Every structure is written in C-alpha cells, then in structure tokens.
XYZ file of C-alpha atoms in Angstrom:
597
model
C 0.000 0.000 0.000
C 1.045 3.557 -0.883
C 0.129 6.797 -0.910
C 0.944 8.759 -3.750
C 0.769 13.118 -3.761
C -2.412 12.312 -5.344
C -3.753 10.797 -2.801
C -4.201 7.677 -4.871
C -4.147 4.101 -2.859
C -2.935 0.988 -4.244
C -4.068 -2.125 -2.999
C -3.863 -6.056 -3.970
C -6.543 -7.375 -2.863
C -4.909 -10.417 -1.488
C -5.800 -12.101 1.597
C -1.148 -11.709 2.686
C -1.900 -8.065 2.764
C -5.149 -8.281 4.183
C -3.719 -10.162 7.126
C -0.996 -7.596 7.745
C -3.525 -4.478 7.455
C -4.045 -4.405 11.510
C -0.388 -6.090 12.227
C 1.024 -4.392 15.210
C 4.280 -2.580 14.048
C 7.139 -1.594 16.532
C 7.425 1.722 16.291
C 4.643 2.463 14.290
C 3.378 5.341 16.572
C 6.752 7.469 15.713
C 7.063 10.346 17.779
C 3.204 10.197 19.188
C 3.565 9.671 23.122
C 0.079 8.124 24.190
C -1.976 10.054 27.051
C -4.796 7.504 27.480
C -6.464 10.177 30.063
C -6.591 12.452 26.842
C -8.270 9.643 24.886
C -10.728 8.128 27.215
C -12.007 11.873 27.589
C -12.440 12.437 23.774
C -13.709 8.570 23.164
C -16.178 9.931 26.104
C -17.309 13.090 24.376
C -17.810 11.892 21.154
C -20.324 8.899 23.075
C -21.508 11.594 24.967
C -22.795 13.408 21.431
C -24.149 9.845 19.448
C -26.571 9.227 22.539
C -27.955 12.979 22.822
C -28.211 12.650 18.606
C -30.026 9.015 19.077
C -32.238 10.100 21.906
C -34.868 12.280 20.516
C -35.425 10.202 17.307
C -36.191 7.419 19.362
C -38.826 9.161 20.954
C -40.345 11.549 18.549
C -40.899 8.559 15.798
C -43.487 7.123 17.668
C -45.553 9.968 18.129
C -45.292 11.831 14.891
C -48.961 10.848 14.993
C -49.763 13.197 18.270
C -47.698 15.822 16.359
C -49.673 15.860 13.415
C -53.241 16.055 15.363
C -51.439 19.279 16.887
C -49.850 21.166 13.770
C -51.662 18.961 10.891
C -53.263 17.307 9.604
C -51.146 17.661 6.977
C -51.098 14.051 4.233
C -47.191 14.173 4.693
C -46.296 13.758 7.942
C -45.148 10.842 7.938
C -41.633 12.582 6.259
C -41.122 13.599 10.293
C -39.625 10.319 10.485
C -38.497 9.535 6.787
C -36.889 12.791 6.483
C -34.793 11.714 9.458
C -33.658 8.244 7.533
C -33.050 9.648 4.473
C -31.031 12.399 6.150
C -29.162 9.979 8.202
C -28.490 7.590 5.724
C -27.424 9.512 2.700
C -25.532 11.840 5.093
C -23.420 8.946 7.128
C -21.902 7.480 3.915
C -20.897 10.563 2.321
C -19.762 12.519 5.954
C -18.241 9.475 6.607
C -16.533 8.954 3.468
C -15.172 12.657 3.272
C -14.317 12.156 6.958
C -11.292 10.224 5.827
C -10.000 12.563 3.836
C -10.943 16.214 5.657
C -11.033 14.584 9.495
C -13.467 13.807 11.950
C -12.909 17.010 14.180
C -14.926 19.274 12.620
C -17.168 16.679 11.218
C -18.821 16.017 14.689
C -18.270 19.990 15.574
C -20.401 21.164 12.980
C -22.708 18.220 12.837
C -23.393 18.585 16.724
C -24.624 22.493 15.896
C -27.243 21.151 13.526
C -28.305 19.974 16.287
C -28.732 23.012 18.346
C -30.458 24.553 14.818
C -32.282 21.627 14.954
C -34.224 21.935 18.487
C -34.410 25.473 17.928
C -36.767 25.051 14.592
C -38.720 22.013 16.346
C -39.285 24.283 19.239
C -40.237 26.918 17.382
C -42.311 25.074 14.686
C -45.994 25.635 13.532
C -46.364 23.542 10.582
C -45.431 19.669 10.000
C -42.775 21.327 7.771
C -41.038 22.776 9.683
C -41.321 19.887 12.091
C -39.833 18.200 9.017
C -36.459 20.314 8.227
C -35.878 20.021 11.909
C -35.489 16.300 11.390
C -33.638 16.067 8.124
C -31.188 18.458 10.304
C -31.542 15.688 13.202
C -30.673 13.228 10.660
C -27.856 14.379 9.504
C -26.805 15.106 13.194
C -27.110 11.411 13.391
C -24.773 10.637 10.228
C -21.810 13.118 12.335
C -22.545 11.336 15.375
C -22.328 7.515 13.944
C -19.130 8.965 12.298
C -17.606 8.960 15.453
C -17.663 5.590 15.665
C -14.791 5.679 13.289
C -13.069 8.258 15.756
C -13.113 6.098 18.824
C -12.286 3.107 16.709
C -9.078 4.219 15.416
C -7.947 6.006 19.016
C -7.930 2.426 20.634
C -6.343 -0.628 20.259
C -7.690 -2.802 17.060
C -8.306 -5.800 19.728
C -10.371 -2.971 21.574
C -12.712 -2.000 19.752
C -15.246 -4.505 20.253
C -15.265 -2.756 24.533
C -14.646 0.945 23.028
C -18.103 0.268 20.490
C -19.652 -1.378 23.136
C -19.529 1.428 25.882
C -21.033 4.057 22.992
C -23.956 1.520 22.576
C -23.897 1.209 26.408
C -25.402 4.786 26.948
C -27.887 4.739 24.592
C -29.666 2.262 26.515
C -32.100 4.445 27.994
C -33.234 5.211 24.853
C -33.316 1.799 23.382
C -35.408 0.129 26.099
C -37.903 3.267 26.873
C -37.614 5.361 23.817
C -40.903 4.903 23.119
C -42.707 5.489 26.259
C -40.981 8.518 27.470
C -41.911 10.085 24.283
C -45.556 9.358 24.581
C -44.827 10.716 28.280
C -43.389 13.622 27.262
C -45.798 14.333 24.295
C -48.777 14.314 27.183
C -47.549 14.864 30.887
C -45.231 18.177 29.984
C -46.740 21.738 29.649
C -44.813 22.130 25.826
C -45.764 18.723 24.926
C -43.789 17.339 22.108
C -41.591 20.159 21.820
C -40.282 19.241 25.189
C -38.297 16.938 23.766
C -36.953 19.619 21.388
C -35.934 21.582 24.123
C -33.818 18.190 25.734
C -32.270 18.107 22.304
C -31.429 21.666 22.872
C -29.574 21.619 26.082
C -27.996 18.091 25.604
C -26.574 18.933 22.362
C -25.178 22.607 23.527
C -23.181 20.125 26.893
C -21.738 17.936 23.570
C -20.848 20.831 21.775
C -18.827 21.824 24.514
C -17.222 18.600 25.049
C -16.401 17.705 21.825
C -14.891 20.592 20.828
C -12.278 21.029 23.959
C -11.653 17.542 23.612
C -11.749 15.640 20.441
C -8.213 16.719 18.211
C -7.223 14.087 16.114
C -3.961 14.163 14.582
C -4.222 14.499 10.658
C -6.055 12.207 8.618
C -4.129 9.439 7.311
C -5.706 9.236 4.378
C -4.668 12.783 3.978
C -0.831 12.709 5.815
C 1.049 13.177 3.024
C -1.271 15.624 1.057
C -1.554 19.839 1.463
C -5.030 20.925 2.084
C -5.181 22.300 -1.298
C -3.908 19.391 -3.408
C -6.958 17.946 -1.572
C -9.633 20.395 -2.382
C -8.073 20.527 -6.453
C -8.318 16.113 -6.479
C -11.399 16.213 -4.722
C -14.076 13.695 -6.042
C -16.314 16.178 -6.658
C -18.691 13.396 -8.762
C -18.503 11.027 -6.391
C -19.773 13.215 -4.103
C -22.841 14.120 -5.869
C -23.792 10.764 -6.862
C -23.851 9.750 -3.375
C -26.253 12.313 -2.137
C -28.460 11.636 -5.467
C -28.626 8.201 -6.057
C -29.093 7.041 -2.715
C -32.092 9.925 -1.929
C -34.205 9.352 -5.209
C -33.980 5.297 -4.155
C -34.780 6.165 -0.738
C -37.446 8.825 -1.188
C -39.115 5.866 -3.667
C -39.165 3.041 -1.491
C -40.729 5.277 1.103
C -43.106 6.423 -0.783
C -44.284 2.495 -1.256
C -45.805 2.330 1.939
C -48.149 5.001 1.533
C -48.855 4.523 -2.630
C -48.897 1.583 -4.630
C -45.320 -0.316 -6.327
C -47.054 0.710 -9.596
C -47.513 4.230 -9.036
C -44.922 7.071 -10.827
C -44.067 8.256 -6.998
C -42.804 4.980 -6.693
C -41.420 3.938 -9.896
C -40.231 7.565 -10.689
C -37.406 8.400 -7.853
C -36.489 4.344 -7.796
C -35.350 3.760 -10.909
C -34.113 7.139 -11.087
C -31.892 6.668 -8.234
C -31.039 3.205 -9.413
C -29.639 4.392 -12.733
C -27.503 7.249 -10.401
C -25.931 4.107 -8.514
C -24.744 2.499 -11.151
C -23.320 5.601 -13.372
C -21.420 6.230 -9.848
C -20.085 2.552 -9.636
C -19.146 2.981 -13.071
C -18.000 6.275 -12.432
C -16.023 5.516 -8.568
C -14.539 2.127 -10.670
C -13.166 3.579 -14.012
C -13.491 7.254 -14.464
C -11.276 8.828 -11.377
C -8.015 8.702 -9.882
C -9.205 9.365 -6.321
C -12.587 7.826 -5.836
C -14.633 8.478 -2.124
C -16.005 5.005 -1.956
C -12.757 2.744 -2.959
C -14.063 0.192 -5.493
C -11.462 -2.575 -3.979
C -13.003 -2.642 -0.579
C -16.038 -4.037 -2.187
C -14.312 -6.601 -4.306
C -13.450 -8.089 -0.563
C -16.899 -10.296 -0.873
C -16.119 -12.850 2.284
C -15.397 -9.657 4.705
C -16.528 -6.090 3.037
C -18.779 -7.066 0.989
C -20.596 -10.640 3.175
C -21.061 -8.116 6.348
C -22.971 -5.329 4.406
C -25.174 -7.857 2.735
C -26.041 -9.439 5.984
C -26.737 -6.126 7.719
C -28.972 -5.223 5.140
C -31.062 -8.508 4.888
C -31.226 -8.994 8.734
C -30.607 -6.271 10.656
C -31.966 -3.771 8.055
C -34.810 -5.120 5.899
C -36.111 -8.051 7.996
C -35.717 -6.566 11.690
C -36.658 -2.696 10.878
C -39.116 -3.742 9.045
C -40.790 -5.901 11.964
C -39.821 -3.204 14.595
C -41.588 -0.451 12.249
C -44.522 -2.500 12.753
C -44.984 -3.894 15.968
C -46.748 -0.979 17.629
C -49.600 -1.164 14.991
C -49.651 -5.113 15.732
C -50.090 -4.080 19.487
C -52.900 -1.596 18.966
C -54.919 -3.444 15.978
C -54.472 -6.866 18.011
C -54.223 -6.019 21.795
C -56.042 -2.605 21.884
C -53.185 -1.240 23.448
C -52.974 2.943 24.169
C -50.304 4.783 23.223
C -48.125 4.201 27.134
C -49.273 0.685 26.739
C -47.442 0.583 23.805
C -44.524 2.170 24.992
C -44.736 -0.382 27.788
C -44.765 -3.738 25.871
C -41.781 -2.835 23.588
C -39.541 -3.064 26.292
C -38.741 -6.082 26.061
C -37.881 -5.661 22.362
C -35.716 -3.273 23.290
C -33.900 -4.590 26.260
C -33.072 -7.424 24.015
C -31.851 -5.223 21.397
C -29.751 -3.564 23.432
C -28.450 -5.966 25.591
C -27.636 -8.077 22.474
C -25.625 -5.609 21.222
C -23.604 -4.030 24.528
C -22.879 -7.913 25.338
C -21.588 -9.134 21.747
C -19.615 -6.198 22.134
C -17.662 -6.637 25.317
C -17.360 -10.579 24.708
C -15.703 -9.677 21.193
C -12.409 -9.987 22.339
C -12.520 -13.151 24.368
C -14.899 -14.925 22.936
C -13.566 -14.343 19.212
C -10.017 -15.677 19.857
C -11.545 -18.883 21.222
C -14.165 -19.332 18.515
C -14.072 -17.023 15.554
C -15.843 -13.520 15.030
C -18.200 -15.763 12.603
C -19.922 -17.923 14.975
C -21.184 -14.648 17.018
C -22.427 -12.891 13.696
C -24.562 -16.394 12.804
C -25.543 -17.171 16.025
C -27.394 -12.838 15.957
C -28.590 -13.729 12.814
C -30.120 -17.272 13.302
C -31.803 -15.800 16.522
C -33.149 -13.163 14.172
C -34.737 -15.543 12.004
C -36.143 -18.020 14.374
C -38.065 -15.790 17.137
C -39.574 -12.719 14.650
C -41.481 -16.435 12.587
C -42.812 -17.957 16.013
C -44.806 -14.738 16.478
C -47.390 -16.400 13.958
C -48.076 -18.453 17.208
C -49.309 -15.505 18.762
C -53.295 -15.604 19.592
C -54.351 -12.530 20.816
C -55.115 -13.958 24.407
C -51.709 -13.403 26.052
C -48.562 -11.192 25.686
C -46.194 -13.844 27.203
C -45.590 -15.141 23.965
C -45.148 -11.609 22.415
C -42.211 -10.652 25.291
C -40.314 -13.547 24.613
C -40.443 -13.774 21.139
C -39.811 -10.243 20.510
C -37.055 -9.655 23.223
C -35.036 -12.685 21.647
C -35.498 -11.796 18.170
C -34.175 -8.351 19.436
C -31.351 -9.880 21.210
C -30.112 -11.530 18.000
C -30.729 -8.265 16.198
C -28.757 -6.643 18.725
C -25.747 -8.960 17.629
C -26.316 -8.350 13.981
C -26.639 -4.379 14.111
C -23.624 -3.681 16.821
C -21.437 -6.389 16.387
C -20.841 -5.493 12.551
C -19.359 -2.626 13.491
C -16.061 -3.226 14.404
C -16.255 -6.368 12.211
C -16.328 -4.208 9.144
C -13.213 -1.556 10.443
C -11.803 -5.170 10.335
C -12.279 -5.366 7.041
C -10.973 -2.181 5.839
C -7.645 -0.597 5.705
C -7.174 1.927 8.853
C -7.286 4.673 6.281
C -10.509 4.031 5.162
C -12.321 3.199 8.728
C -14.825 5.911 7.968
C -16.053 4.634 4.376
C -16.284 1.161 6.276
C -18.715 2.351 9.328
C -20.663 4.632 6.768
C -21.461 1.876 3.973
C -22.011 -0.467 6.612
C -24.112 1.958 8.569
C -26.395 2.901 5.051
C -26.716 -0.752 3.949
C -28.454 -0.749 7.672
C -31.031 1.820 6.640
C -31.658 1.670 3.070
C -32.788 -1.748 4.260
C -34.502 -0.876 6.932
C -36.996 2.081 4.713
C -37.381 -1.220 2.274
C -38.284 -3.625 4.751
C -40.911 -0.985 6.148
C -42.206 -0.506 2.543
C -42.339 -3.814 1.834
C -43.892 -5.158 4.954
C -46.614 -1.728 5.471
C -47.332 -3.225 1.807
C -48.414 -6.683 3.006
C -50.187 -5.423 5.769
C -52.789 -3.072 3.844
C -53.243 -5.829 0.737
C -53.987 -8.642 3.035
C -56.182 -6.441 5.557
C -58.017 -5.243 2.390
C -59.165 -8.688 1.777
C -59.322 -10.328 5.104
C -61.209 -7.402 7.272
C -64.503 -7.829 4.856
C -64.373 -11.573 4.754
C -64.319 -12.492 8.734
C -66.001 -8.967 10.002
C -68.866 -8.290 7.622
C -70.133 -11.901 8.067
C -69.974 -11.785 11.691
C -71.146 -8.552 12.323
C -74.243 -9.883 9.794
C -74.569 -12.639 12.198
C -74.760 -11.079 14.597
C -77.755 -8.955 13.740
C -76.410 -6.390 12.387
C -78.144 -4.778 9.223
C -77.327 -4.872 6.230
C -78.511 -0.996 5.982
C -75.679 -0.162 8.313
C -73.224 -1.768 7.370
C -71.023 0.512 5.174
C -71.502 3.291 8.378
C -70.639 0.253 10.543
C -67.288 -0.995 9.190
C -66.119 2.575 8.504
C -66.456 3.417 11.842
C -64.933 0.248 13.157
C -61.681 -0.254 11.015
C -60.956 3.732 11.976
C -61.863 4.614 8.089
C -64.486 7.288 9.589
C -63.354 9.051 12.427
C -65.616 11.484 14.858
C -68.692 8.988 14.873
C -69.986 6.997 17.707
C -70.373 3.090 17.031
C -73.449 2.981 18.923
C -75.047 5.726 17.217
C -75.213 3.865 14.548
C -78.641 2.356 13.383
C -78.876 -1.417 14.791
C -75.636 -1.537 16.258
C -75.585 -3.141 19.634
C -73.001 -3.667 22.161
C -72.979 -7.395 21.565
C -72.489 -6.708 17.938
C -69.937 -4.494 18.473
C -67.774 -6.917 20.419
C -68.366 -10.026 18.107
C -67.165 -7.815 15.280
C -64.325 -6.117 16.890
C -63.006 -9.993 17.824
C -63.311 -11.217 13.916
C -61.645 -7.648 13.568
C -58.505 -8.628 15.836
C -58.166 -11.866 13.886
C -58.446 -10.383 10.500
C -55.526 -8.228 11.737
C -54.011 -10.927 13.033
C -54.169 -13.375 10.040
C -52.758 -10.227 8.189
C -49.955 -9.945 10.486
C -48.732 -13.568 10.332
C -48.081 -12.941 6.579
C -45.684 -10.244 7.397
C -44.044 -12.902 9.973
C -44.033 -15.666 7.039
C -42.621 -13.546 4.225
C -39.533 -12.608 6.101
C -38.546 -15.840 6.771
C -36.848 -15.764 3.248
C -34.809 -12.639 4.232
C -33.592 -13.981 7.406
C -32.783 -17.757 6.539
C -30.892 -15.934 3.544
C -28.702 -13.241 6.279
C -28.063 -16.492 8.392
C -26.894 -18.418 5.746
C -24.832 -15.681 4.546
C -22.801 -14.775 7.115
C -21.942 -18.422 7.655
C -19.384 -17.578 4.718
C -17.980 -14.868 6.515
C -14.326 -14.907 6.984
C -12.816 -15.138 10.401
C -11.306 -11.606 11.021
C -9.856 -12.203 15.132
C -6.618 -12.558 13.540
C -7.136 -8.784 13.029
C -7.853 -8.048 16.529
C -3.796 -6.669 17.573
C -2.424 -3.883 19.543
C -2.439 -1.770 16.715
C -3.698 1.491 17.391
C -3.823 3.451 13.795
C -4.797 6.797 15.203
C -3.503 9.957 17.882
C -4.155 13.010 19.493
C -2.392 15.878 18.235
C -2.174 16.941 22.412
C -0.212 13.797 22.059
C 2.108 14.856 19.469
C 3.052 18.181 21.637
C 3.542 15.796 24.394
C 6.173 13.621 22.953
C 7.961 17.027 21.558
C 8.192 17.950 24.944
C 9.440 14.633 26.084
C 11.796 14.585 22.909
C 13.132 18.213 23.963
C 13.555 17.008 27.821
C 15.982 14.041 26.607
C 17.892 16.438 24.320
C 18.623 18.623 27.290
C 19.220 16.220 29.300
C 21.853 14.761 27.270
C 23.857 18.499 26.871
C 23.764 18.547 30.495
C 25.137 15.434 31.149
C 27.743 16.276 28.671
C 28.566 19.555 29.785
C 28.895 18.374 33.415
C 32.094 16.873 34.977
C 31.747 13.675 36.703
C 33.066 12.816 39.509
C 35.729 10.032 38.611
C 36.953 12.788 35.839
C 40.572 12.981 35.961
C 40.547 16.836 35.442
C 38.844 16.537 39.094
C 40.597 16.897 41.791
C-alpha cells in the first residue's frame, strides 16, 4: 500500500496483505507519546454526542402521529420520520466517506450544531414542515454522530474495539429500552408537549458541543498525511460526491413512498429507478473514471469480509428486523387494543433485548472471538433473528407472554447483527478508510430498513383489504347487524371514519360491536402472520450468509492506527527534555573525571 501526492491508494486485494492491514508494528506510533487520560475523555465526548443525537429520534418517531393532530393534519407527515432516515443515511456514507479525507474534528463539531439549529426550529415550529427540516437536520446530526464511531475506533487498540463500540452503545440504553414510552410521556404529561423533547435536544446537544470541541483533536487524517489541504480540495471527487447524495435519496425517497402509494404508481417507480440508474453511473463512475474515488471500489471486491457483512446487515438487521420493529406498535394496537403508554410499555422487552444483544456481543468480542471465531457470534445474531420474529405467527391474541419472549429474543439476536458489525467491518478495511467502512455499513443498515418498512406496510394493507370484509362483515351480519348499516358500521370500526360513535349507529348493539371487533382482531391478526411468514426468506438468507464470513480475530492486535495531536506536543516535549538532558550530562564533569581533583 502507498500513498501517492495524489492521494491515490494501491491495494492487492490479497488475503497476505489483508492479514498484515491491523499487524502491530514496533514503532509504528513514531514520535506520538500516548496520554490515554486524553483519549478516554475524547472517546467519552464523542459517546456523549451519538446518545444525545439518538435520543430524541427514538422518541419523537413514535408519536409523529400526536404531532400531526397538533400542527396537521397535513397528508405528509409521515416525512417527520423519513426525512430523518433519508437524512441519516445519505448523510453517514458521504460525511463518513469525506471524513477520511478532511477529518473527523470538525465533522462532529459542525454536525453537533445542527443539532442546536435543529431543536431550535422544532421548538419553534408551527407547521409539520417545519417539524420536518428540523429532522432532516436531526438526521444528519445522526450521520456526524455515527461517524464517530470511526473516531473512537481508530484512538484504541484494534483488539479494543469490540469494549470501546460497546460502551457508545452502552449509553444509549435508555433510549433503546424506553424510547418509546418517554416520548408518549413527554408528548402528554409536559406543559410544551412534544416540543419538550426539542428543548432536551437543545440543552444536551449545547453540553456535547462543549465537550467535543475542547476535547476531540485528532492528529491528521491518514488518508490525507502526506497531502496539502489544497492538493486535496483541487483532487477532490467532486462526482462522487454528488452521486452519493443523489442516487441514494431518489432510491430512498421511492421506497418510502411504497408504503403510503402503490409499487405501480410514478411516486414509486419515478425516484427508484431514477436513483437506481444514479448508482450504477457512480459505480461505473467511482470504478473507471477517477483517480481518487470516495467510496474505494477494492473494498467491495473483498466479498467474504466487506462485501458478506454489508449484505447481511442489510437482509437482517436492516430489511427483515426494521421492518418488523416499524410494525410492531400497529400489531399491538390493531391486536391487543393497546394505548399509546401501553405501547410504549410492551416494547420493552424488544428493546432490552436489542440492546443488551448488542452491549454484550460487544464486550465478549475480544474473548470470545479468539476462542471461537468472530463468525460464529455474527450467525448465532442472525439465526436468533430468524427463528423468534417467525414464532410470532403463534401468537393468539389472548396473552402477551408469547409476544415478550419472542420479541425480546429476536431483538437480542438483532442486537448482535446491528452492533457487532461494526467493528467487524473496520476489520475489514484498511485503517485509512475506517470511515467509508462504518458509513457503507451503517447505510446498507437503513436503506434496508426504509425497504423492509415498505415492503412489509405493503403486506399489511393488501392482506387487511381482503381479510377485514371476509371475517367482520359476516360476523357482524350474524350477529344482527343490518345490512342498511353496514357501510356506516365498518367505517367506523376499522378507523376509516373518524368522529362517529359506534353505537349511534342504526342497529348496532353492544354485543355486535364486540363479536365484530373480535373477527376484527383476527383479521388483523391473520394479516400480520403474513408479514411474519414472508420474512422468513430474508432472514434464513442473512443467516446463511454470514456463515461464509471470513474469520477476522486474527485482526484483533495492539495496533492502534490513530492519535491526538495533544499527544504529538507531548512527545515534543518529552523529545526536547531528553535532548537537554543529554547536553547537560555532557557539559557536566563527573566525579571520577581525571581533570577533578
């Protein structure tokens, strides 16, 4: 490997220099003298800032609902949350990306005062627009913030990485397990409501601000160590940079818009294929038609590590388990009749799994990996994935217990999938390119994740469609119901006419009423085990997969790629203390000198 003045990297793509990418080198460090008290305090900060960027996604996705009954209704608010993906997505592979090149300093600076911008305009907001561009700004908050990953990774220890991941995933716990319910708490116990969790954002993100920039100052890029900052700007892959942010969105901002119009329809097909076409003119383009491409073609042609990893994060921990957890508070309220804390309440245990899952896989990598492999832990994630989301179909509708299992095991192996991939894939990649590795494996994540809820919100409304009039209208029939009322009756039942007492309604009776809200709850739930069926294919498929991933604990060394440039002033200091140290000792007599008397 070499660098030229262009910036431009050679690699072989053999597995001999793959297995010396993370060899530990004596000497390797040169002149930088290590202060972990320095590190641990930036490593800290830049935690500090991906938990206060995680925290108010987590809870204002599940009531963008409540938001839209205060500012709406407005037909597109359901971009509060998709703006936030797309933002997050697009923007963590190309911040990422450039992060290699430009550093990571500024990257989580800047990033971190979106933020601020951020919770001002959601504070501040009176229509679901503005509520919007406060979350595409929250988004790409989150793409600065998941770039740090790449910053702690390369200040520790390849070997630690699994612990120094694992404590960034340990504080956003909180969040994980009770995301949910302290935003419905928030949305209806505070005096501003929703925007209360703006104005956490607000004060949590001005603390990070503070911390990251008085403590995070990594040394120059190594990408960029033998390169001028303007030899950089002038060989800049200005292209590449533009087909990231466009192909990605238009395929993005299409697969969203599946869930809420048909495969068929030109809002679909339109921005897909658009955005497909974009991808491949940038492959093309990234492969053949520039010295210095962002995204690296020869990291991808590394299909047992690079390549294996991102295809299982997308199947299972993106498509197949987003898509599920997307859905699983509608399957509590159309099943259970659960309330919005209720809600909140029962996905606990979906997200205690998750997280614990993740923290645990992290910690044990070291240990665990030199006994067994990093692939056994990655399979083991993904088989748990596909076994426990399927058994759900065994669900009834009389009892939860099933439901808390099920779901907190399928989170647990989730948990694996999603957090353990991350140092896998800086694994994978040479140190110089740690930031392209977290950021592709980090979009592959969500582009799956919009799919899977397109494609599952899909199955759900054509199989209600045809089960809800097949098992309610002839009980509800049965039941006595006429046949005058019925239209009136089933609008007001499935939630398709709003405002309108049930009872008021000619004929209706309470007995009615409840036989038709139970065939109701089993129509749903017929409809739901379809969902649970049809991912089967996508999980079996991840599991599989990542079976034929490559052991990488040979990888985990004492090589630590990265410094602080506090560190660098440190060692000069050192360096200039032995220097006079040696005149001294020279320019002093000793006592068994002859000249002595």
């Amino acid at each position: 490997m070499g660098i030229t003045e262009q910036s431009t990297i050679v690699h072989d793509n053999s597995k001999e220099q793959q297995l010396h990418e993370h060899e530990e080198v004596e000497g390797e460090d040169g002149f930088a003298a290590k202060s972990w008290t320095r590190r641990y305090i930036a490593i800290g900060a830049l935690c500090y800032v991906y938990c206060v960027s995680l925290g108010p996604y987590m809870m204002l996705a599940p009531i963008i609902t409540i938001i839209n009954q205060d500012l709406g209704p407005d037909p597109g608010f359901a971009w509060i949350a998709s703006g936030w993906t797309v933002a997050a997505a697009v923007g963590l592979l190309l911040v990422s990306t450039v992060s290699d090149l430009v550093g990571r300093r500024w990257v989580a600076v800047s990033t971190t005062v979106l933020a601020i911008i951020s919770a001002i305009l959601g504070i501040t907001a009176q229509t679901i627009g503005q509520v919007i561009a406060a979350n595409v700004m929250l988004g790409l908050n989150q793409a600065g913030a998941l770039t740090g990953f790449a910053g702690i990774a390369e200040l520790v220890p390849t070997r630690a990485r699994g612990i120094a991941i694992g404590f960034a995933n340990l504080t956003v716990g909180v969040w994980s397990i009770c995301g949910s319910l302290f935003g419905h708490e928030f949305a209806t116990h505070t005096g501003p409501g929703w925007r209360s969790i703006y104005w956490l954002q607000l004060a949590t993100n001005i603390v990070g601000l503070v911390a990251v920039f008085f403590s995070y100052y990594p040394a120059k890029p190594l990408l960029a160590a033998h390169q001028s900052r303007r030899n950089i700007i002038r060989t800049f892959d200005y292209v590449g940079a533009l087909g990231i942010i466009a192909g990605p969105t238009l395929m993005l901002v299409g697969i969203i818009n599946v869930s809420q119009y048909s495969p068929s329809s030109g809002r679909f097909l339109g921005p897909f294929i658009a955005g497909v076409v974009v991808c491949i003119a940038l492959g093309v383009w990234e492969a053949y038609g520039t010295k210095n491409p962002l995204l690296h073609p020869f990291l991808f042609a590394r299909f047992r590590t690079f390549s294996l990893i991102c295809i299982v994060t997308f199947l299972s921990g993106g498509l197949f388990f987003y898509g599920f957890q997307a859905l699983f508070p509608q399957f509590l309220v159309l099943v259970f009749g659960n309330d919005a804390r209720q809600t909140g309440i029962d996905g606990i245990p979906l997200g205690a799994g998750t997280w614990v899952g993740g923290v645990s896989s992290l910690f044990l990598l070291k240990p665990v990996a030199r006994r067994i492999g990093t692939t056994p832990i990655l399979a083991s994630g993904a088989f748990a994935t596909a076994l426990f989301v399927p058994l759900l179909a065994l669900v009834d509708g009389s009892s939860k217990r099933m439901v808390y299992g099920f779901t907190c095991f399928a989170g647990f192996g989730t948990g694996i999938v999603d957090a353990y991939t991350l140092p896998l894939i800086t694994l994978t990649a040479p140190d110089e390119l740690i930031g392209l590795a977290i950021g592709t494996v980090g979009f592959m994540r969500s582009i799956g994740g919009a799919a899977g809820i397109s494609v599952f919100s899909s199955i759900l409304s054509s199989k209600a469609a045809t089960l809800i009039p097949a098992r309610v209208v002839p009980a509800a029939l049965q039941a006595g119901l006429p046949e005058t009322s019925l239209a009136e009756f089933m609008g007001v039942l499935t939630g398709a006419t709003p405002g309108v007492e049930i009872t008021d309604i000619s004929g209706v009776t309470t007995e009615i009423v409840q036989i038709a809200s139970a065939a109701l709850r089993d129509a749903y739930l017929a409809a739901f085990k379809y969902i649970w069926y049809s991912g089967i294919a996508f999980s079996v498929s991840a599991f599989l997969m990542s079976l034929f991933i490559r052991d990488l604990s040979a990888h985990l060394t004492g090589k630590t790629p990265q410094h602080l440039k506090q560190e660098e002033i440190a060692s000069s200091s050192d360096h200039l203390e032995e220097v006079k140290a040696v005149v001294i000792e020279n320019e002093c007599p000793k006592e068994s000198d002859p000249q002595i008397s």
